Amino acid sequence: MSTDLTTFAGLLSTIEDPNGRELLDPATGEVVGRTREGSTADIDTAVAAARKVQSDWASRSSEERSELLNKAADAVEASAEALAELLSREQGKPLNGPNARFEVGACAVWLRANAAFELEPEVLVDDEETHAELHYAPVGVVGAVGPWNWPMMISVWQFAPSLKMGNTVVLKPSEYTPLSVQALVAVINEVLPADVLTVVPGSGEVGAALTSHEDIDKIMFTGSTKTGQAIMRSAADTLARLTLELGGNDAGIVLENADPAAIAGDLFWGAFINTGQTCAAMKRLYVPESLYDQVCEALVEVAKQSPMGVGLEEENVLGPLQNKQQYDIVAKLVQAAKDSGARVLTGGDPAADQPGYFYPTTLVADIDNDNPLVAEEQFGPVLPIIKYTDLEQAIGWANELEVGLGSSVWGSDLEECKKVAARLQAGSTWINKHGAVDPRIPFGGVKKSGFGLEFGLEGLKHVSVPHVISW
Ligand code: NAD
């Protein structure tokens, strides 16, 4: 008899190891479930199994793989509430707002989008003497390692295009959110053939065993720049192909002609999506002196209307930090900003002796650009707002860090916004929005935010190997 994967208890029962490591709800400290811990030997087993079935998976037609990806999306939708509840409890993000239900919905959207993409051969030369075509073949076995902030969605970003192209995938989720990814894979594996998609939970060491494995052909990594650098070093030995989606410190620039009241909501959610624990969230905002007070006041108003609390309570749209380590980073950076004399508009004063890792929504004004709260990735519910008097200065500040994932420009003159956007050093620049990822539009970083693209046809190319055929 198969287990009911559409209820929280049913879902958990399929993946839980009663003797495994406890995962605690970051909002309440209660036990969510217990995870099995994989080992380096489990990586060997999973990679060998993925290798064994890869050619069979690749030999199916693209239509057949698409049909299975669409069925996987159906399965995710059928179990959506159970998945969202588990995600909310383990990761901490509320069910509502751009959080748990949104993330599970995005998993289905990305699966369907990849099912619909078709990477056709490109004709490179076609004249009287020469004809050349560029074809794309599967790479082989993909090893994917992910973070804890959007554990389900980022896993889908890694495996959906990989599977579509005929690769098989071994996933190593973050040690902070292993249940969410195992549950998602359990639901999807109801429809996929065995060993095409496997998950091995475990520590960074287990991740390293996967990314340094001799039989991995391609590594998809999303996480910190430091870990990305370690993976790149070990890939020198295996020559595995790499896609590295690393940290960011996205700047937003408001132009003189922007309307503060009209943009405040989107500015706020561009920064506070997933309680600020988002790679491509706005992490520093540059505002001209002429609009400074109005933008600050409008953001404080949105903050007041955005409740933070336990994820399962329907009214909340902001949640706790996922773990103590991240809480401490945020608390330390805000304290340093306060000590420097910056002005806290709201928040900045966490309650002592609370059960969860809640850090209040914090807006910081009158802060210098070289303050650590601006210069370092805070990855939490905090936004420093920096005043500028000269647009050139703001563009210079936006570009001066060594990372470049996303960025945004806010104004009422589209042509002017486009001119400023073109000068920003980032993989993506949004105009009058921030972090608006879309499965059709390639996404990736520049500088130390990594390299390689995900999403769209470019995303498929990055999980393929080129093969030129000419005559
Ligand atoms: P992290 O680098 O600490 O961990 C990410 C994953 O790598 C985990 O699964 C971990 O177990 C694994 N790992 C650790 N050491 C390893 C090693 N030596 N070899 C292989 N795997 C190893 O990152 P995190 O704290 O989970 O995530 C937060 C960071 O991720 C932030 O900097 C954020 O900006 C970034 N991020 C980037 C994107 C993006 O798309 N660019 C998306 C989400 C998060």
Coordinates of C-alpha atoms and ligand atoms in Angstrom, one line a residue:
M1 CA 0.0 0.0 0.0
S2 CA 1.5 3.4 -0.9
T3 CA 1.7 6.2 1.6
D4 CA -0.4 9.3 1.4
L5 CA 2.0 12.0 0.4
T6 CA -0.7 14.7 0.5
T7 CA -0.7 15.0 4.3
F8 CA 2.1 16.3 6.5
A9 CA 2.2 13.1 8.6
G10 CA 2.1 10.9 5.6
L11 CA 4.8 12.9 3.8
L12 CA 7.1 12.9 6.9
S13 CA 6.6 9.2 7.5
T14 CA 8.1 8.3 4.1
I15 CA 11.4 10.1 4.7
E16 CA 11.9 10.2 8.4
D17 CA 14.5 8.2 10.2
P18 CA 13.2 7.7 13.8
N19 CA 16.8 7.4 15.0
G20 CA 18.1 10.3 12.9
R21 CA 19.2 13.8 13.7
E22 CA 16.5 16.1 15.0
L23 CA 15.5 19.2 13.0
L24 CA 14.1 22.0 15.1
D25 CA 11.5 24.5 14.0
P26 CA 13.4 27.9 13.9
A27 CA 10.2 29.7 15.0
T28 CA 9.4 27.6 18.0
G29 CA 12.3 25.3 18.8
E30 CA 10.0 22.3 18.5
V31 CA 11.1 19.1 16.8
V32 CA 9.9 19.0 13.2
G33 CA 11.3 15.5 12.3
R34 CA 14.4 13.4 12.2
T35 CA 16.6 13.0 9.2
R36 CA 18.8 10.2 8.1
E37 CA 22.3 11.3 7.6
G38 CA 24.1 10.1 4.5
S39 CA 27.7 9.2 4.3
T40 CA 30.4 9.4 1.6
A41 CA 29.7 5.7 0.9
D42 CA 26.0 6.7 0.2
I43 CA 27.4 9.2 -2.4
D44 CA 29.3 6.4 -4.1
T45 CA 26.2 4.2 -4.2
A46 CA 24.0 7.0 -5.5
V47 CA 26.4 8.2 -8.1
A48 CA 26.9 4.6 -9.4
A49 CA 23.1 4.0 -9.6
A50 CA 22.7 7.4 -11.4
R51 CA 25.4 6.4 -13.8
K52 CA 23.8 3.0 -14.5
V53 CA 20.4 4.5 -15.6
Q54 CA 21.7 7.6 -17.3
S55 CA 21.9 6.2 -20.8
D56 CA 18.5 4.7 -20.6
W57 CA 17.1 8.1 -19.4
A58 CA 18.9 9.9 -22.2
S59 CA 17.7 7.5 -24.8
R60 CA 14.0 8.3 -24.1
S61 CA 12.5 11.0 -26.3
S62 CA 12.6 14.6 -25.1
E63 CA 8.7 14.5 -25.2
E64 CA 8.7 11.5 -22.8
R65 CA 11.0 13.3 -20.4
S66 CA 8.8 16.4 -20.6
E67 CA 5.7 14.3 -19.9
L68 CA 7.3 13.0 -16.8
L69 CA 8.4 16.5 -15.7
N70 CA 4.8 17.6 -16.1
K71 CA 3.5 14.6 -14.1
A72 CA 6.1 15.6 -11.4
A73 CA 4.6 19.0 -11.4
D74 CA 1.1 17.5 -11.0
A75 CA 2.4 15.4 -8.1
V76 CA 3.9 18.5 -6.4
E77 CA 0.6 20.3 -6.8
A78 CA -1.3 17.4 -5.3
S79 CA 0.9 17.4 -2.2
A80 CA 1.3 21.2 -2.1
E81 CA -0.1 21.9 1.3
A82 CA 1.8 19.1 3.0
L83 CA 5.0 20.2 1.3
A84 CA 4.4 23.9 2.3
E85 CA 3.7 22.9 5.9
L86 CA 6.9 20.9 6.2
L87 CA 8.9 23.7 4.5
S88 CA 7.4 26.2 6.8
R89 CA 8.2 24.2 9.9
E90 CA 11.7 23.2 8.9
Q91 CA 12.9 26.4 7.2
G92 CA 10.8 28.8 9.3
K93 CA 9.2 30.8 6.4
P94 CA 5.5 31.6 6.7
L95 CA 3.0 29.7 4.7
N96 CA 1.8 33.1 3.3
G97 CA 3.5 36.0 1.5
P98 CA 6.4 35.2 -0.9
N99 CA 7.3 32.2 1.3
A100 CA 6.3 28.5 1.7
R101 CA 3.2 28.2 -0.5
F102 CA 4.9 30.5 -3.1
E103 CA 8.0 28.3 -3.1
V104 CA 6.1 25.0 -3.6
G105 CA 4.1 26.7 -6.4
A106 CA 7.4 27.8 -8.0
C107 CA 8.6 24.2 -8.0
A108 CA 5.7 23.2 -10.2
V109 CA 6.1 26.3 -12.4
W110 CA 9.8 25.5 -13.0
L111 CA 9.1 21.9 -13.7
R112 CA 6.5 22.7 -16.3
A113 CA 8.6 25.5 -17.8
N114 CA 11.6 23.1 -18.3
A115 CA 9.2 20.5 -19.7
A116 CA 8.2 23.0 -22.4
F117 CA 11.7 24.1 -23.4
E118 CA 13.3 22.5 -26.4
L119 CA 16.9 23.0 -27.3
E120 CA 17.1 22.6 -31.0
P121 CA 20.4 22.2 -32.9
E122 CA 21.8 25.5 -34.1
V123 CA 22.9 25.9 -37.7
L124 CA 26.3 27.6 -37.5
V125 CA 27.4 27.7 -41.1
D126 CA 25.3 26.9 -44.2
D127 CA 27.0 27.8 -47.5
E128 CA 28.0 26.1 -50.7
E129 CA 31.1 24.4 -49.1
T130 CA 30.2 23.9 -45.5
H131 CA 27.4 23.0 -43.3
A132 CA 27.9 23.0 -39.5
E133 CA 25.4 22.4 -36.7
L134 CA 25.8 22.8 -32.9
H135 CA 23.9 20.0 -31.1
Y136 CA 23.5 19.7 -27.3
A137 CA 24.0 16.3 -25.6
P138 CA 23.5 15.5 -22.0
V139 CA 26.6 15.9 -19.8
G140 CA 26.0 12.7 -17.8
V141 CA 25.6 12.6 -14.1
V142 CA 24.9 15.9 -12.3
G143 CA 25.9 16.5 -8.7
A144 CA 23.8 19.3 -7.2
V145 CA 24.4 20.9 -3.8
G146 CA 22.0 23.5 -2.4
P147 CA 21.5 26.0 0.4
W148 CA 18.9 26.3 3.2
N149 CA 17.1 29.5 2.2
W150 CA 14.9 28.2 -0.7
P151 CA 15.7 24.5 -0.4
M152 CA 12.9 23.1 -2.6
M153 CA 12.9 25.7 -5.3
I154 CA 16.6 25.9 -5.7
S155 CA 16.8 22.1 -6.0
V156 CA 14.2 22.2 -8.8
W157 CA 16.2 24.9 -10.5
Q158 CA 19.1 22.5 -10.5
F159 CA 17.5 19.2 -11.4
A160 CA 14.6 20.1 -13.7
P161 CA 16.8 21.3 -16.6
S162 CA 19.3 18.6 -15.9
L163 CA 16.6 15.9 -16.2
K164 CA 15.1 17.5 -19.2
M165 CA 18.4 17.2 -21.1
G166 CA 18.8 13.5 -20.3
N167 CA 21.1 13.7 -17.3
T168 CA 20.6 11.9 -14.0
V169 CA 21.0 13.8 -10.8
V170 CA 22.3 13.2 -7.2
L171 CA 21.3 16.0 -4.8
K172 CA 22.9 17.0 -1.5
P173 CA 20.6 19.4 0.3
S174 CA 21.7 21.7 3.1
E175 CA 22.1 20.1 6.5
Y176 CA 19.7 22.8 7.8
T177 CA 16.8 21.8 5.5
P178 CA 17.2 18.1 4.5
L179 CA 13.6 17.1 5.2
S180 CA 12.1 19.6 2.8
V181 CA 14.3 18.4 -0.1
Q182 CA 13.8 14.7 0.7
A183 CA 10.0 15.2 0.9
L184 CA 10.0 17.0 -2.5
V185 CA 12.0 14.3 -4.1
A186 CA 9.8 11.6 -2.5
V187 CA 6.8 13.2 -4.1
I188 CA 8.5 13.6 -7.5
N189 CA 9.9 10.1 -7.4
E190 CA 6.4 8.7 -7.4
V191 CA 6.4 9.4 -11.1
L192 CA 10.1 9.2 -12.2
P193 CA 12.0 6.0 -12.9
A194 CA 14.3 4.7 -10.1
D195 CA 17.7 6.3 -9.6
V196 CA 17.2 9.1 -12.1
L197 CA 16.9 11.6 -9.2
T198 CA 18.4 10.7 -5.8
V199 CA 18.9 12.7 -2.6
V200 CA 21.7 12.1 -0.1
P201 CA 21.3 14.2 3.0
G202 CA 24.4 15.1 5.0
S203 CA 27.0 17.6 6.0
G204 CA 29.4 19.7 4.0
E205 CA 31.7 16.7 4.0
V206 CA 29.1 14.6 2.2
G207 CA 28.7 17.6 -0.2
A208 CA 32.4 17.6 -0.8
A209 CA 32.4 13.8 -1.5
L210 CA 29.8 14.5 -4.2
T211 CA 31.4 17.5 -5.8
S212 CA 34.9 15.8 -5.9
H213 CA 33.6 12.5 -7.1
E214 CA 35.4 11.1 -10.1
D215 CA 32.2 10.1 -11.8
I216 CA 30.3 13.4 -11.6
D217 CA 30.3 15.2 -14.9
K218 CA 28.7 18.5 -13.9
I219 CA 28.3 20.3 -10.6
M220 CA 25.4 22.7 -9.9
F221 CA 26.2 24.5 -6.7
T222 CA 24.2 27.2 -5.0
G223 CA 25.6 28.6 -1.7
S224 CA 28.3 30.8 -0.3
T225 CA 31.3 32.1 -2.3
K226 CA 33.7 30.4 0.1
T227 CA 32.2 26.9 -0.5
G228 CA 32.0 27.7 -4.2
Q229 CA 35.7 28.4 -4.2
A230 CA 36.4 25.1 -2.4
I231 CA 34.3 23.2 -5.0
M232 CA 36.1 24.9 -7.9
R233 CA 39.5 23.8 -6.5
S234 CA 38.4 20.2 -6.2
A235 CA 36.9 20.3 -9.7
A236 CA 40.4 21.0 -11.1
D237 CA 41.1 17.3 -10.5
T238 CA 38.0 15.9 -12.2
L239 CA 37.4 18.6 -14.7
A240 CA 33.7 18.5 -13.9
R241 CA 31.8 21.4 -15.5
L242 CA 30.6 24.0 -13.0
T243 CA 27.6 26.3 -12.5
L244 CA 28.3 28.4 -9.4
E245 CA 25.4 30.5 -8.0
L246 CA 27.1 32.2 -5.0
G247 CA 26.5 35.1 -2.6
G248 CA 25.5 38.6 -3.5
N249 CA 25.0 42.0 -2.0
D250 CA 22.4 43.5 -4.4
A251 CA 22.1 47.3 -4.7
G252 CA 19.0 49.2 -5.6
I253 CA 19.2 52.7 -6.9
V254 CA 16.3 55.1 -6.7
L255 CA 16.4 57.9 -9.2
E256 CA 15.3 61.5 -8.6
N257 CA 12.0 61.1 -10.6
A258 CA 10.8 58.0 -8.7
D259 CA 7.5 58.1 -6.9
P260 CA 8.2 56.9 -3.3
A261 CA 4.6 56.0 -2.5
A262 CA 4.2 54.0 -5.7
I263 CA 7.4 52.0 -5.3
A264 CA 7.5 51.5 -1.5
G265 CA 5.8 48.1 -1.6
D266 CA 8.0 46.6 -4.3
L267 CA 11.1 48.1 -2.7
F268 CA 10.2 46.5 0.6
W269 CA 9.5 43.0 -0.8
G270 CA 12.5 43.3 -3.1
A271 CA 14.6 43.4 0.2
F272 CA 12.5 41.4 2.6
I273 CA 11.3 38.4 0.5
N274 CA 11.8 35.3 2.6
T275 CA 12.7 37.6 5.5
G276 CA 15.7 38.8 3.6
Q277 CA 17.3 35.3 3.3
T278 CA 17.4 35.4 -0.5
C279 CA 20.5 35.5 -2.7
A280 CA 19.1 38.1 -5.1
A281 CA 17.3 40.2 -2.5
M282 CA 18.1 43.9 -2.3
K283 CA 20.6 44.3 0.5
R284 CA 21.5 48.0 0.2
L285 CA 19.3 50.9 -1.1
Y286 CA 20.7 54.1 -2.6
V287 CA 18.3 57.1 -2.4
P288 CA 18.8 60.7 -3.6
E289 CA 18.8 63.3 -0.9
S290 CA 15.7 65.0 -2.4
L291 CA 13.6 61.8 -1.9
Y292 CA 15.4 60.4 1.1
D293 CA 12.9 61.2 3.9
Q294 CA 9.9 60.2 1.8
V295 CA 11.3 56.8 0.8
C296 CA 12.3 56.1 4.4
E297 CA 8.9 57.0 5.7
A298 CA 7.1 55.0 3.0
L299 CA 9.2 51.9 3.8
V300 CA 8.5 52.2 7.5
E301 CA 4.8 52.2 6.7
V302 CA 5.1 48.9 4.7
A303 CA 7.2 47.4 7.4
K304 CA 4.4 48.2 10.0
Q305 CA 1.8 46.4 7.8
S306 CA 3.9 43.2 7.4
P307 CA 3.5 40.9 10.4
M308 CA 6.3 38.6 11.5
G309 CA 5.7 35.5 13.5
V310 CA 5.3 31.7 13.5
G311 CA 5.1 30.4 9.9
L312 CA 2.0 28.3 10.4
E313 CA -0.1 31.3 11.6
E314 CA -1.8 32.5 8.4
E315 CA -1.5 36.3 9.1
N316 CA 2.3 36.3 9.1
V317 CA 4.4 37.2 6.0
L318 CA 7.8 37.4 7.7
G319 CA 9.4 34.7 9.8
P320 CA 12.5 33.9 11.8
L321 CA 16.1 33.5 10.6
Q322 CA 16.6 29.9 9.7
N323 CA 19.5 29.2 12.1
K324 CA 21.4 30.6 15.0
Q325 CA 24.5 31.3 12.9
Q326 CA 22.6 33.5 10.6
Y327 CA 20.8 35.3 13.5
D328 CA 24.2 36.1 15.0
I329 CA 25.5 37.5 11.7
V330 CA 22.5 39.8 11.4
A331 CA 22.5 40.9 15.1
K332 CA 26.2 41.7 14.9
L333 CA 26.0 43.8 11.8
V334 CA 23.0 45.8 13.0
Q335 CA 24.8 46.4 16.4
A336 CA 27.9 47.6 14.6
A337 CA 25.7 50.0 12.5
K338 CA 24.0 51.3 15.7
D339 CA 27.4 51.8 17.4
S340 CA 28.6 53.8 14.4
G341 CA 25.8 56.3 14.9
A342 CA 23.4 55.1 12.1
R343 CA 19.7 55.9 12.7
V344 CA 17.4 52.9 13.2
L345 CA 14.0 53.8 11.7
T346 CA 12.3 50.6 12.9
G347 CA 13.5 47.3 14.5
G348 CA 17.1 46.8 15.5
D349 CA 16.1 45.7 19.0
P350 CA 15.5 41.9 19.2
A351 CA 13.5 40.5 22.1
A352 CA 15.6 38.6 24.6
D353 CA 14.6 35.0 25.7
Q354 CA 12.3 34.3 22.8
P355 CA 12.0 30.7 21.6
G356 CA 12.8 31.3 17.9
Y357 CA 15.4 33.1 15.9
F358 CA 13.2 36.2 15.2
Y359 CA 15.1 39.3 14.3
P360 CA 12.6 42.3 13.9
T361 CA 12.2 43.9 10.5
T362 CA 14.9 46.6 10.6
L363 CA 15.4 49.7 8.4
V364 CA 18.6 51.7 9.0
A365 CA 19.1 55.3 7.7
D366 CA 21.9 57.8 7.8
I367 CA 24.5 55.1 7.3
D368 CA 27.8 55.4 5.6
N369 CA 28.5 53.3 2.5
D370 CA 31.5 51.7 4.0
N371 CA 29.6 50.5 7.1
P372 CA 29.8 46.6 7.4
L373 CA 26.0 46.5 7.3
V374 CA 26.2 47.9 3.8
A375 CA 29.5 46.2 2.6
E376 CA 28.7 42.7 3.8
E377 CA 25.9 40.4 2.8
Q378 CA 23.6 40.5 5.9
F379 CA 21.1 37.9 4.6
G380 CA 18.3 38.8 7.0
P381 CA 15.4 41.2 7.6
V382 CA 17.5 44.4 7.4
L383 CA 17.9 47.1 4.9
P384 CA 20.4 49.9 5.1
I385 CA 19.3 53.0 3.2
I386 CA 22.2 55.2 2.0
K387 CA 21.7 58.8 0.9
Y388 CA 23.4 60.0 -2.2
T389 CA 23.8 63.5 -3.7
D390 CA 25.2 62.5 -7.1
L391 CA 24.1 59.6 -9.3
E392 CA 27.6 58.9 -10.4
Q393 CA 28.5 58.4 -6.8
A394 CA 25.6 55.9 -6.3
I395 CA 26.6 53.9 -9.4
G396 CA 30.2 53.8 -8.2
W397 CA 29.0 52.5 -4.8
A398 CA 26.7 49.9 -6.3
N399 CA 29.6 48.6 -8.4
E400 CA 32.5 48.7 -6.0
L401 CA 31.9 45.4 -4.2
E402 CA 33.5 42.1 -5.4
V403 CA 30.1 40.4 -5.9
G404 CA 27.5 41.0 -8.6
L405 CA 24.3 38.9 -8.6
G406 CA 21.3 41.2 -8.9
S407 CA 20.6 44.9 -8.9
S408 CA 17.8 47.3 -9.6
V409 CA 16.9 50.8 -10.8
W410 CA 13.8 52.7 -9.7
G411 CA 12.4 55.6 -11.6
S412 CA 9.5 56.9 -13.8
D413 CA 11.6 57.4 -17.0
L414 CA 12.2 54.0 -18.5
E415 CA 14.9 55.2 -20.9
E416 CA 16.9 56.8 -18.0
C417 CA 16.5 53.6 -15.9
K418 CA 17.8 51.5 -18.8
K419 CA 20.9 53.7 -19.2
V420 CA 21.7 53.4 -15.5
A421 CA 20.9 49.6 -15.6
A422 CA 23.4 49.1 -18.4
R423 CA 26.2 50.5 -16.2
L424 CA 25.6 48.2 -13.2
Q425 CA 27.9 45.2 -12.7
A426 CA 25.5 42.4 -12.0
G427 CA 24.1 39.3 -13.7
S428 CA 20.6 40.7 -13.6
T429 CA 19.3 44.3 -13.3
W430 CA 15.6 44.8 -12.7
I431 CA 13.8 48.0 -13.4
N432 CA 11.1 49.0 -10.8
K433 CA 11.3 45.6 -9.3
H434 CA 13.9 43.4 -7.6
G435 CA 14.6 39.7 -7.6
A436 CA 11.8 38.9 -10.0
V437 CA 13.2 35.6 -11.3
D438 CA 11.4 34.0 -14.2
P439 CA 11.9 30.4 -15.5
R440 CA 12.1 31.9 -19.1
I441 CA 14.8 34.4 -18.3
P442 CA 18.5 33.4 -17.6
F443 CA 19.8 34.1 -14.2
G444 CA 23.4 34.0 -12.9
G445 CA 26.1 36.1 -11.3
V446 CA 29.2 38.0 -12.3
K447 CA 32.4 38.6 -10.3
K448 CA 32.5 36.6 -7.1
S449 CA 28.7 35.8 -7.3
G450 CA 29.7 32.9 -9.6
F451 CA 29.2 32.0 -13.2
G452 CA 27.0 29.9 -15.5
L453 CA 23.4 30.6 -16.2
E454 CA 20.2 28.9 -15.0
F455 CA 16.7 29.1 -16.5
G456 CA 15.5 29.3 -20.1
L457 CA 17.3 27.7 -23.0
E458 CA 20.6 29.1 -21.6
G459 CA 19.9 27.0 -18.5
L460 CA 19.5 23.9 -20.6
K461 CA 22.8 24.6 -22.4
H462 CA 24.6 24.8 -19.1
V463 CA 23.6 21.2 -18.3
S464 CA 24.6 19.9 -21.7
V465 CA 27.8 19.4 -23.7
P466 CA 28.2 21.0 -27.1
H467 CA 28.7 18.7 -30.1
V468 CA 29.5 20.2 -33.4
I469 CA 28.6 18.2 -36.5
S470 CA 29.8 19.4 -39.9
W471 CA 30.1 18.3 -43.5
Ligands
NAD1 P1 27.0 27.2 2.2 O1 28.0 27.4 1.2 O2 27.4 27.2 3.7 O3 26.3 25.8 2.1 C1 25.7 25.4 0.8 C2 25.8 23.9 0.7 O4 27.1 23.5 0.5 C3 25.3 23.1 1.8 O5 24.5 22.0 1.3 C4 26.6 22.6 2.5 O6 26.4 21.4 3.2 C5 27.4 22.4 1.3 N1 28.9 22.4 1.5 C6 29.6 22.9 2.5 N2 30.9 22.7 2.4 C7 31.0 22.0 1.2 C8 32.2 21.6 0.5 N3 33.4 21.8 0.9 N4 31.9 20.9 -0.7 C9 30.7 20.7 -1.2 N5 29.6 21.2 -0.5 C10 29.8 21.8 0.7 O7 25.8 28.2 2.0 P2 24.5 28.5 2.8 O8 24.8 29.2 4.1 O9 23.7 27.2 2.8 O10 23.7 29.5 1.8 C11 23.8 30.9 2.0 C12 24.6 31.5 0.9 O11 24.1 31.0 -0.4 C13 24.5 33.0 0.8 O12 25.7 33.5 0.5 C14 23.6 33.2 -0.4 O13 23.7 34.5 -1.0 C15 24.0 32.1 -1.3 N6 22.9 31.8 -2.2 C16 23.1 32.0 -3.5 C17 22.0 31.8 -4.5 C18 22.2 32.1 -5.9 O14 21.4 31.7 -6.7 N7 23.2 32.8 -6.3 C19 20.8 31.3 -4.0 C20 20.7 31.0 -2.6 C21 21.7 31.3 -1.8

